[in-house]
């Protein structure tokens, strides 16, 4: 018999004894399981390390994108945003000191053009375990994108200060309103600015603390900004001056074939014209009555401020020929106003005391009317119609509510070479991390 055959029973017996044996099982299992255990632990350590790198790099990229976007929104320079991004990225790295220099680029976002900044970065290093297994280093890559809008300052030629009214600004009939300097309503109503009729409007931008009639989006290319939180009354901090001088009796005097009345500054219960009238420079206070100009009368008032108190109102009829110009700071100072207040009050033509009970005022001009200055009626509705021209100052209308009437034709609120400086809203730059 061959030796290999003779040893077979012995081999079988050995395996049977191994199967029956219980000693050493744990050692055997450890021997078989050790590689898997070591691999799992190694990958866990590497994964934790990778996660820490990834998290730190992502945070750094986010901050870099935000910093660069803010730089772009401020318009600091054409390339400063790239420098700021790299500086911010490096400043936020502590563990990953081996990262490559990030790439910074502009990208379009949500239909805009180059209105966002994208930061991309990567870092490559061999991890302790996977480097041995894979035979190559690991690369961690991150990216971040931040969009931006530049800050903006908005001026306006027509402002309604009522905080809650529906139709705080209402434009009606077949009005033609082409101010180019904006309209704004501080009302939070869902229909703060509305259209009632078929007007022609080109005002550049329309602002409201609430909603705005969809008519503007359909019929104009004006910028429409609803629910603006930064709108404010630009004249809210001002107080009108007083003048305790007694009123001049109103008398129409005929001289040289011309009938005319002449008034001096002072406090009046009422001024109602009954002939052509000249108002000498100074401060006029209307206490409880009205400042009324008949349709057939011409009124010239160069360097005046008309203060309305105790429910006083304005009633200027459509046929009236007006030549009204607000006071300069030097004229106000000469009238007894402090130099500091005179600088603030310069250019205000009509000023309603905010403690007044309010009323309805009517301002109708014609093609020969000149109105230079600000009409400020914080407690009243003003109905504006007809037309007017400006020669030395912008016409600025701010009232509790404003109704632009059907026959209005206003194509320019400022004389050539001037623009309104009445700021109704200032918005800081906006930066948002989008990815």
Coordinates of C-alpha atoms in Angstrom, one line a residue:
X1 CA 0.0 0.0 0.0
X2 CA 1.3 3.5 -0.9
X3 CA 2.4 5.7 2.1
X4 CA -0.1 8.5 1.1
X5 CA -3.0 6.1 1.3
X6 CA -1.8 4.7 4.6
X7 CA -1.7 8.3 6.1
X8 CA -5.3 9.2 5.1
X9 CA -7.0 7.7 8.1
X10 CA -4.6 9.7 10.3
X11 CA -5.5 13.0 8.5
X12 CA -9.2 12.4 8.9
X13 CA -8.8 11.7 12.5
X14 CA -6.8 14.9 13.0
X15 CA -9.6 17.0 11.4
X16 CA -12.2 15.3 13.5
X17 CA -10.3 16.2 16.7
X18 CA -9.9 19.8 15.5
X19 CA -13.6 20.1 14.9
X20 CA -14.4 18.7 18.4
X21 CA -11.9 21.1 20.0
X22 CA -13.2 24.3 21.7
X23 CA -9.9 25.9 22.9
X24 CA -8.4 28.7 20.7
X25 CA -11.7 29.6 18.8
X26 CA -11.4 33.3 19.8
X27 CA -7.9 33.5 18.7
X28 CA -8.8 31.9 15.4
X29 CA -11.7 34.3 14.9
X30 CA -9.5 37.3 15.8
X31 CA -7.0 36.1 13.3
X32 CA -9.6 36.0 10.5
X33 CA -11.4 39.3 11.6
X34 CA -8.4 41.4 12.4
X35 CA -7.9 42.7 8.8
X36 CA -11.5 43.8 8.5
X37 CA -11.4 45.4 11.9
X38 CA -8.2 47.3 11.1
X39 CA -9.5 48.4 7.8
X40 CA -12.8 49.6 9.3
X41 CA -10.9 51.6 12.0
X42 CA -8.5 53.0 9.4
X43 CA -11.3 54.1 7.1
X44 CA -13.1 55.6 10.1
X45 CA -10.1 57.7 11.1
X46 CA -9.5 58.8 7.5
X47 CA -13.2 59.7 7.1
X48 CA -13.2 61.8 10.2
X49 CA -10.0 63.6 9.0
X50 CA -11.6 64.1 5.6
X51 CA -14.8 65.5 7.1
X52 CA -12.8 68.0 9.3
X53 CA -10.9 69.2 6.2
X54 CA -14.1 69.4 4.1
X55 CA -16.0 71.3 6.8
X56 CA -13.2 73.8 7.4
X57 CA -12.6 74.4 3.7
X58 CA -16.4 74.8 3.0
X59 CA -16.7 77.4 5.8
X60 CA -13.7 79.2 4.4
X61 CA -15.1 79.2 0.9
X62 CA -18.5 80.4 2.1
X63 CA -16.9 83.3 3.9
X64 CA -14.7 84.1 0.9
X65 CA -17.7 84.2 -1.4
X66 CA -19.6 86.5 0.9
X67 CA -16.6 88.8 1.3
X68 CA -16.1 89.0 -2.4
X69 CA -19.8 89.6 -3.1
X70 CA -19.8 92.4 -0.6
X71 CA -16.8 94.0 -2.2
X72 CA -18.6 93.8 -5.6
X73 CA -21.8 95.3 -4.2
X74 CA -19.8 98.3 -2.8
X75 CA -18.0 98.8 -6.2
X76 CA -14.7 99.1 -4.5
X77 CA -12.7 98.2 -7.6
X78 CA -12.8 95.8 -10.5
X79 CA -10.4 93.3 -8.9
X80 CA -10.6 93.9 -5.2
X81 CA -13.2 91.2 -4.8
X82 CA -10.7 88.6 -5.8
X83 CA -8.1 89.7 -3.3
X84 CA -10.7 89.9 -0.5
X85 CA -11.9 86.4 -1.3
X86 CA -8.4 84.9 -1.1
X87 CA -7.6 86.8 2.1
X88 CA -10.9 85.7 3.7
X89 CA -10.4 82.1 2.6
X90 CA -6.9 81.8 4.0
X91 CA -7.9 83.6 7.2
X92 CA -10.4 80.8 8.0
X93 CA -8.1 77.9 7.5
X94 CA -6.3 76.3 10.5
X95 CA -6.2 72.6 9.8
X96 CA -5.9 72.7 6.1
X97 CA -2.7 74.7 5.6
X98 CA -2.0 72.8 2.4
X99 CA -5.0 74.0 0.4
X100 CA -4.4 75.4 -3.1
X101 CA -5.2 79.1 -3.8
X102 CA -8.9 79.3 -4.5
X103 CA -10.2 80.4 -7.8
X104 CA -12.6 83.3 -7.8
X105 CA -15.0 84.2 -10.7
X106 CA -18.2 86.0 -11.5
X107 CA -21.3 84.2 -12.6
X108 CA -24.8 84.9 -13.6
X109 CA -27.5 84.1 -11.0
X110 CA -31.3 84.0 -11.4
X111 CA -31.4 85.8 -14.7
X112 CA -28.8 88.4 -13.8
X113 CA -25.5 89.2 -15.4
X114 CA -22.3 88.6 -13.4
X115 CA -24.3 89.2 -10.2
X116 CA -22.7 86.5 -8.1
X117 CA -19.2 85.4 -7.0
X118 CA -18.2 81.8 -7.1
X119 CA -15.2 80.5 -5.1
X120 CA -13.7 77.1 -5.7
X121 CA -10.9 75.5 -3.8
X122 CA -9.2 72.1 -3.4
X123 CA -6.6 70.5 -1.1
X124 CA -4.7 67.2 -1.7
X125 CA -2.9 65.1 0.9
X126 CA -2.3 61.5 1.6
X127 CA -4.5 60.1 4.4
X128 CA -2.9 57.6 6.8
X129 CA -4.8 54.4 5.8
X130 CA -6.5 55.0 2.4
X131 CA -3.2 56.3 1.1
X132 CA -1.7 52.9 1.6
X133 CA -4.7 51.0 0.3
X134 CA -5.4 53.3 -2.7
X135 CA -1.8 54.1 -3.4
X136 CA -2.6 57.8 -4.0
X137 CA -3.5 61.0 -2.0
X138 CA -7.0 62.2 -1.4
X139 CA -8.4 65.4 -2.9
X140 CA -11.0 67.5 -1.1
X141 CA -12.9 70.0 -3.2
X142 CA -15.4 72.7 -2.2
X143 CA -17.3 75.6 -3.8
X144 CA -19.5 78.4 -2.7
X145 CA -21.6 81.0 -4.5
X146 CA -22.9 84.3 -3.1
X147 CA -25.1 86.7 -5.0
X148 CA -25.1 90.5 -4.5
X149 CA -27.1 93.6 -5.2
X150 CA -25.6 97.1 -4.8
X151 CA -27.0 99.5 -2.3
X152 CA -29.3 102.2 -3.7
X153 CA -30.6 105.6 -2.7
X154 CA -34.1 106.5 -4.0
X155 CA -35.4 110.1 -4.4
X156 CA -38.9 110.9 -5.2
X157 CA -41.0 113.8 -6.5
X158 CA -44.3 112.5 -5.2
X159 CA -44.5 111.0 -1.7
X160 CA -47.5 109.9 0.3
X161 CA -46.8 109.6 4.1
X162 CA -50.0 107.8 5.2
X163 CA -48.9 104.6 6.9
X164 CA -52.0 102.4 6.2
X165 CA -54.2 103.9 3.5
X166 CA -55.4 102.0 0.4
X167 CA -54.6 104.2 -2.6
X168 CA -52.3 106.5 -0.7
X169 CA -51.2 107.6 -4.1
X170 CA -54.0 107.3 -6.7
X171 CA -53.4 108.3 -10.4
X172 CA -56.6 108.7 -12.3
X173 CA -58.2 109.6 -15.5
X174 CA -56.1 110.3 -18.5
X175 CA -53.2 111.9 -16.6
X176 CA -49.8 112.2 -18.2
X177 CA -47.2 111.8 -15.5
X178 CA -43.6 111.6 -16.7
X179 CA -41.6 112.8 -13.7
X180 CA -38.6 110.5 -14.1
X181 CA -37.8 111.0 -10.4
X182 CA -40.0 108.3 -8.9
X183 CA -43.1 108.1 -6.7
X184 CA -43.3 106.5 -3.3
X185 CA -46.0 105.6 -0.8
X186 CA -45.2 104.8 2.9
X187 CA -48.5 102.9 3.3
X188 CA -48.3 99.2 4.1
X189 CA -51.7 98.5 2.4
X190 CA -51.7 95.8 -0.2
X191 CA -52.8 98.5 -2.7
X192 CA -50.8 101.4 -1.5
X193 CA -50.4 102.9 -5.0
X194 CA -53.2 102.4 -7.5
X195 CA -54.4 103.5 -10.9
X196 CA -57.9 104.5 -11.6
X197 CA -58.3 105.1 -15.3
X198 CA -56.0 105.1 -18.3
X199 CA -53.1 107.4 -17.5
X200 CA -49.7 107.6 -19.2
X201 CA -47.0 107.1 -16.6
X202 CA -43.2 107.1 -16.9
X203 CA -41.7 107.8 -13.5
X204 CA -38.6 105.6 -13.5
X205 CA -39.4 103.7 -10.3
X206 CA -42.4 103.1 -8.1
X207 CA -41.9 102.3 -4.4
X208 CA -44.3 101.3 -1.6
X209 CA -44.1 99.9 1.9
X210 CA -47.1 97.8 0.8
X211 CA -48.4 96.5 -2.5
X212 CA -48.5 98.3 -5.9
X213 CA -51.2 98.1 -8.6
X214 CA -50.3 95.4 -11.2
X215 CA -51.1 98.0 -13.8
X216 CA -47.5 99.4 -13.6
X217 CA -46.0 96.0 -14.5
X218 CA -48.4 95.6 -17.4
X219 CA -48.3 99.1 -18.8
X220 CA -44.9 100.6 -18.0
X221 CA -41.2 99.6 -17.8
X222 CA -40.8 101.4 -14.5
X223 CA -39.0 99.6 -11.7
X224 CA -41.6 98.4 -9.2
X225 CA -40.5 97.7 -5.7
X226 CA -43.1 96.5 -3.2
X227 CA -42.9 96.1 0.5
X228 CA -39.9 98.3 0.9
X229 CA -39.0 98.5 4.6
X230 CA -36.6 101.5 4.4
X231 CA -39.1 104.1 3.2
X232 CA -39.3 107.2 5.4
X233 CA -40.8 110.7 5.4
X234 CA -37.8 112.9 4.5
X235 CA -39.3 116.0 6.3
X236 CA -40.5 114.2 9.4
X237 CA -37.9 115.9 11.7
X238 CA -38.7 119.5 10.5
X239 CA -40.9 122.1 12.3
X240 CA -42.4 125.0 10.5
X241 CA -41.4 128.5 11.5
X242 CA -43.9 131.0 12.8
X243 CA -44.6 134.7 12.1
X244 CA -46.6 136.7 14.7
X245 CA -46.7 139.8 12.5
X246 CA -50.3 141.0 12.0
X247 CA -51.9 140.4 8.7
X248 CA -51.9 143.0 5.9
X249 CA -55.5 144.0 5.0
X250 CA -56.2 142.6 1.5
X251 CA -57.1 145.5 -0.8
X252 CA -57.2 145.5 -4.6
X253 CA -55.9 148.9 -5.7
X254 CA -56.1 150.2 -9.2
X255 CA -53.1 152.2 -10.4
X256 CA -51.9 152.9 -13.9
X257 CA -54.7 150.8 -15.4
X258 CA -53.7 147.8 -13.3
X259 CA -55.6 146.4 -10.4
X260 CA -53.4 144.6 -7.9
X261 CA -53.2 143.7 -4.2
X262 CA -49.9 143.5 -2.3
X263 CA -49.4 141.4 0.8
X264 CA -46.7 141.3 3.4
X265 CA -45.6 138.4 5.5
X266 CA -47.6 137.7 8.7
X267 CA -50.3 135.5 10.2
X268 CA -53.6 135.4 8.3
X269 CA -56.9 133.7 9.1
X270 CA -57.5 133.4 5.4
X271 CA -56.1 134.6 2.1
X272 CA -58.5 134.6 -0.9
X273 CA -57.6 136.6 -4.0
X274 CA -60.0 138.9 -5.7
X275 CA -57.5 140.4 -8.1
X276 CA -53.9 139.9 -9.3
X277 CA -51.8 139.7 -6.2
X278 CA -48.1 140.1 -5.2
X279 CA -46.8 138.5 -2.0
X280 CA -43.7 140.0 -0.7
X281 CA -40.9 137.7 0.4
X282 CA -41.3 136.1 3.9
X283 CA -43.2 133.7 6.0
X284 CA -47.0 133.6 5.7
X285 CA -49.1 131.7 8.3
X286 CA -52.7 130.6 7.4
X287 CA -54.4 129.9 10.7
X288 CA -57.6 127.8 10.2
X289 CA -58.7 129.2 6.9
X290 CA -57.5 128.7 3.3
X291 CA -55.1 130.0 0.8
X292 CA -57.4 130.4 -2.2
X293 CA -56.4 131.7 -5.6
X294 CA -59.3 132.2 -8.0
X295 CA -59.2 130.9 -11.5
X296 CA -58.9 134.4 -13.1
X297 CA -56.2 135.8 -10.9
X298 CA -52.4 135.8 -11.2
X299 CA -50.3 135.5 -8.1
X300 CA -46.6 136.3 -7.9
X301 CA -44.7 135.2 -4.7
X302 CA -40.9 135.1 -4.9
X303 CA -39.2 133.9 -1.8
X304 CA -42.1 132.8 0.4
X305 CA -43.1 130.0 2.7
X306 CA -46.8 129.5 3.4
X307 CA -47.4 127.6 6.7
X308 CA -50.8 126.0 7.2
X309 CA -52.2 125.6 10.8
X310 CA -55.4 124.3 12.5
X311 CA -56.9 122.7 9.4
X312 CA -55.9 125.4 6.9
X313 CA -55.9 124.3 3.3
X314 CA -54.8 125.2 -0.2
X315 CA -57.3 125.9 -3.0
X316 CA -55.6 126.9 -6.3
X317 CA -58.0 126.8 -9.2
X318 CA -57.1 125.7 -12.6
X319 CA -57.2 129.0 -14.5
X320 CA -54.9 130.7 -12.0
X321 CA -51.6 132.0 -13.3
X322 CA -49.0 131.2 -10.6
X323 CA -45.4 132.3 -10.1
X324 CA -44.5 130.8 -6.7
X325 CA -40.9 130.3 -5.5
X326 CA -39.8 129.0 -2.1
X327 CA -37.4 130.9 0.2
X328 CA -33.7 130.5 0.2
X329 CA -31.7 129.9 3.4
X330 CA -30.5 133.5 3.4
X331 CA -34.1 134.7 3.1
X332 CA -35.2 132.5 5.9
X333 CA -32.4 133.7 8.1
X334 CA -33.4 137.3 7.4
X335 CA -36.9 136.3 8.5
X336 CA -35.6 135.3 11.9
X337 CA -35.0 131.6 11.3
X338 CA -31.8 130.2 12.8
X339 CA -29.0 129.4 10.3
X340 CA -29.2 125.7 11.2
X341 CA -33.0 125.5 10.6
X342 CA -32.8 127.7 7.6
X343 CA -30.5 125.2 5.8
X344 CA -33.1 122.4 6.5
X345 CA -36.2 124.5 5.6
X346 CA -34.8 126.0 2.4
X347 CA -36.9 125.2 -0.6
X348 CA -40.2 124.5 1.2
X349 CA -43.0 126.5 -0.4
X350 CA -46.1 125.1 1.5
X351 CA -45.6 123.6 5.0
X352 CA -48.5 122.1 6.9
X353 CA -48.0 122.0 10.7
X354 CA -48.1 118.3 11.6
X355 CA -50.3 119.2 14.6
X356 CA -52.9 120.5 12.2
X357 CA -56.2 118.6 11.9
X358 CA -55.7 118.1 8.2
X359 CA -57.9 118.9 5.2
X360 CA -58.2 118.4 1.5
X361 CA -56.0 120.8 -0.6
X362 CA -56.3 121.4 -4.3
X363 CA -53.4 122.4 -6.5
X364 CA -54.3 123.0 -10.1
X365 CA -52.0 124.9 -12.4
X366 CA -51.9 125.8 -16.1
X367 CA -49.3 126.1 -18.8
X368 CA -48.3 129.5 -17.5
X369 CA -47.9 128.5 -13.9
X370 CA -44.5 128.2 -12.3
X371 CA -44.1 126.4 -9.0
X372 CA -40.6 126.2 -7.5
X373 CA -40.3 124.3 -4.3
X374 CA -41.7 121.7 -2.0
X375 CA -45.3 121.2 -1.0
X376 CA -45.4 119.4 2.3
X377 CA -48.8 118.5 3.8
X378 CA -48.2 115.6 6.2
X379 CA -51.8 115.6 7.5
X380 CA -53.8 116.3 4.3
X381 CA -54.9 114.9 1.0
X382 CA -53.7 116.9 -1.9
X383 CA -55.5 116.7 -5.3
X384 CA -53.0 117.7 -8.0
X385 CA -54.2 118.6 -11.5
X386 CA -53.4 120.7 -14.5
X387 CA -49.8 121.4 -15.2
X388 CA -47.0 123.6 -14.0
X389 CA -43.4 124.4 -14.9
X390 CA -40.3 124.8 -12.8
X391 CA -37.5 127.3 -13.4
X392 CA -35.3 127.4 -10.4
X393 CA -36.2 124.5 -8.1
X394 CA -37.7 121.1 -8.5
X395 CA -41.4 120.7 -7.6
X396 CA -41.7 118.2 -4.8
X397 CA -45.1 117.0 -3.5
X398 CA -45.2 115.2 -0.2
X399 CA -48.6 114.8 1.5
X400 CA -50.5 112.4 3.7
X401 CA -52.3 111.2 0.5
X402 CA -51.9 112.2 -3.1
X403 CA -54.5 112.1 -5.9
X404 CA -53.2 112.9 -9.4
X405 CA -56.3 114.1 -11.2
X406 CA -57.5 113.3 -14.7
X407 CA -56.3 116.4 -16.5
X408 CA -52.8 116.4 -15.2
X409 CA -49.9 116.9 -17.6
X410 CA -46.6 116.8 -15.8
X411 CA -43.6 115.9 -18.0
X412 CA -40.9 117.4 -15.8
X413 CA -40.7 118.1 -12.1
X414 CA -37.3 119.7 -12.3
X415 CA -35.8 122.5 -14.5
X416 CA -33.1 121.6 -16.9
X417 CA -29.8 120.6 -15.2
X418 CA -31.4 119.9 -11.8
X419 CA -32.6 116.7 -10.2
X420 CA -34.5 116.2 -7.0
X421 CA -32.5 115.5 -3.9
X422 CA -35.4 114.4 -1.6
X423 CA -34.3 111.0 -0.4
X424 CA -37.2 108.7 0.5
X425 CA -35.3 105.4 0.8
X426 CA -31.7 104.2 1.3
X427 CA -30.9 100.6 0.9
X428 CA -27.6 99.0 1.9
X429 CA -26.0 96.4 -0.3
X430 CA -27.5 92.9 -0.1
X431 CA -25.4 89.7 -0.1
X432 CA -26.8 86.2 0.1
X433 CA -25.0 82.9 0.1
X434 CA -26.9 80.8 -2.4
X435 CA -24.8 77.6 -2.6

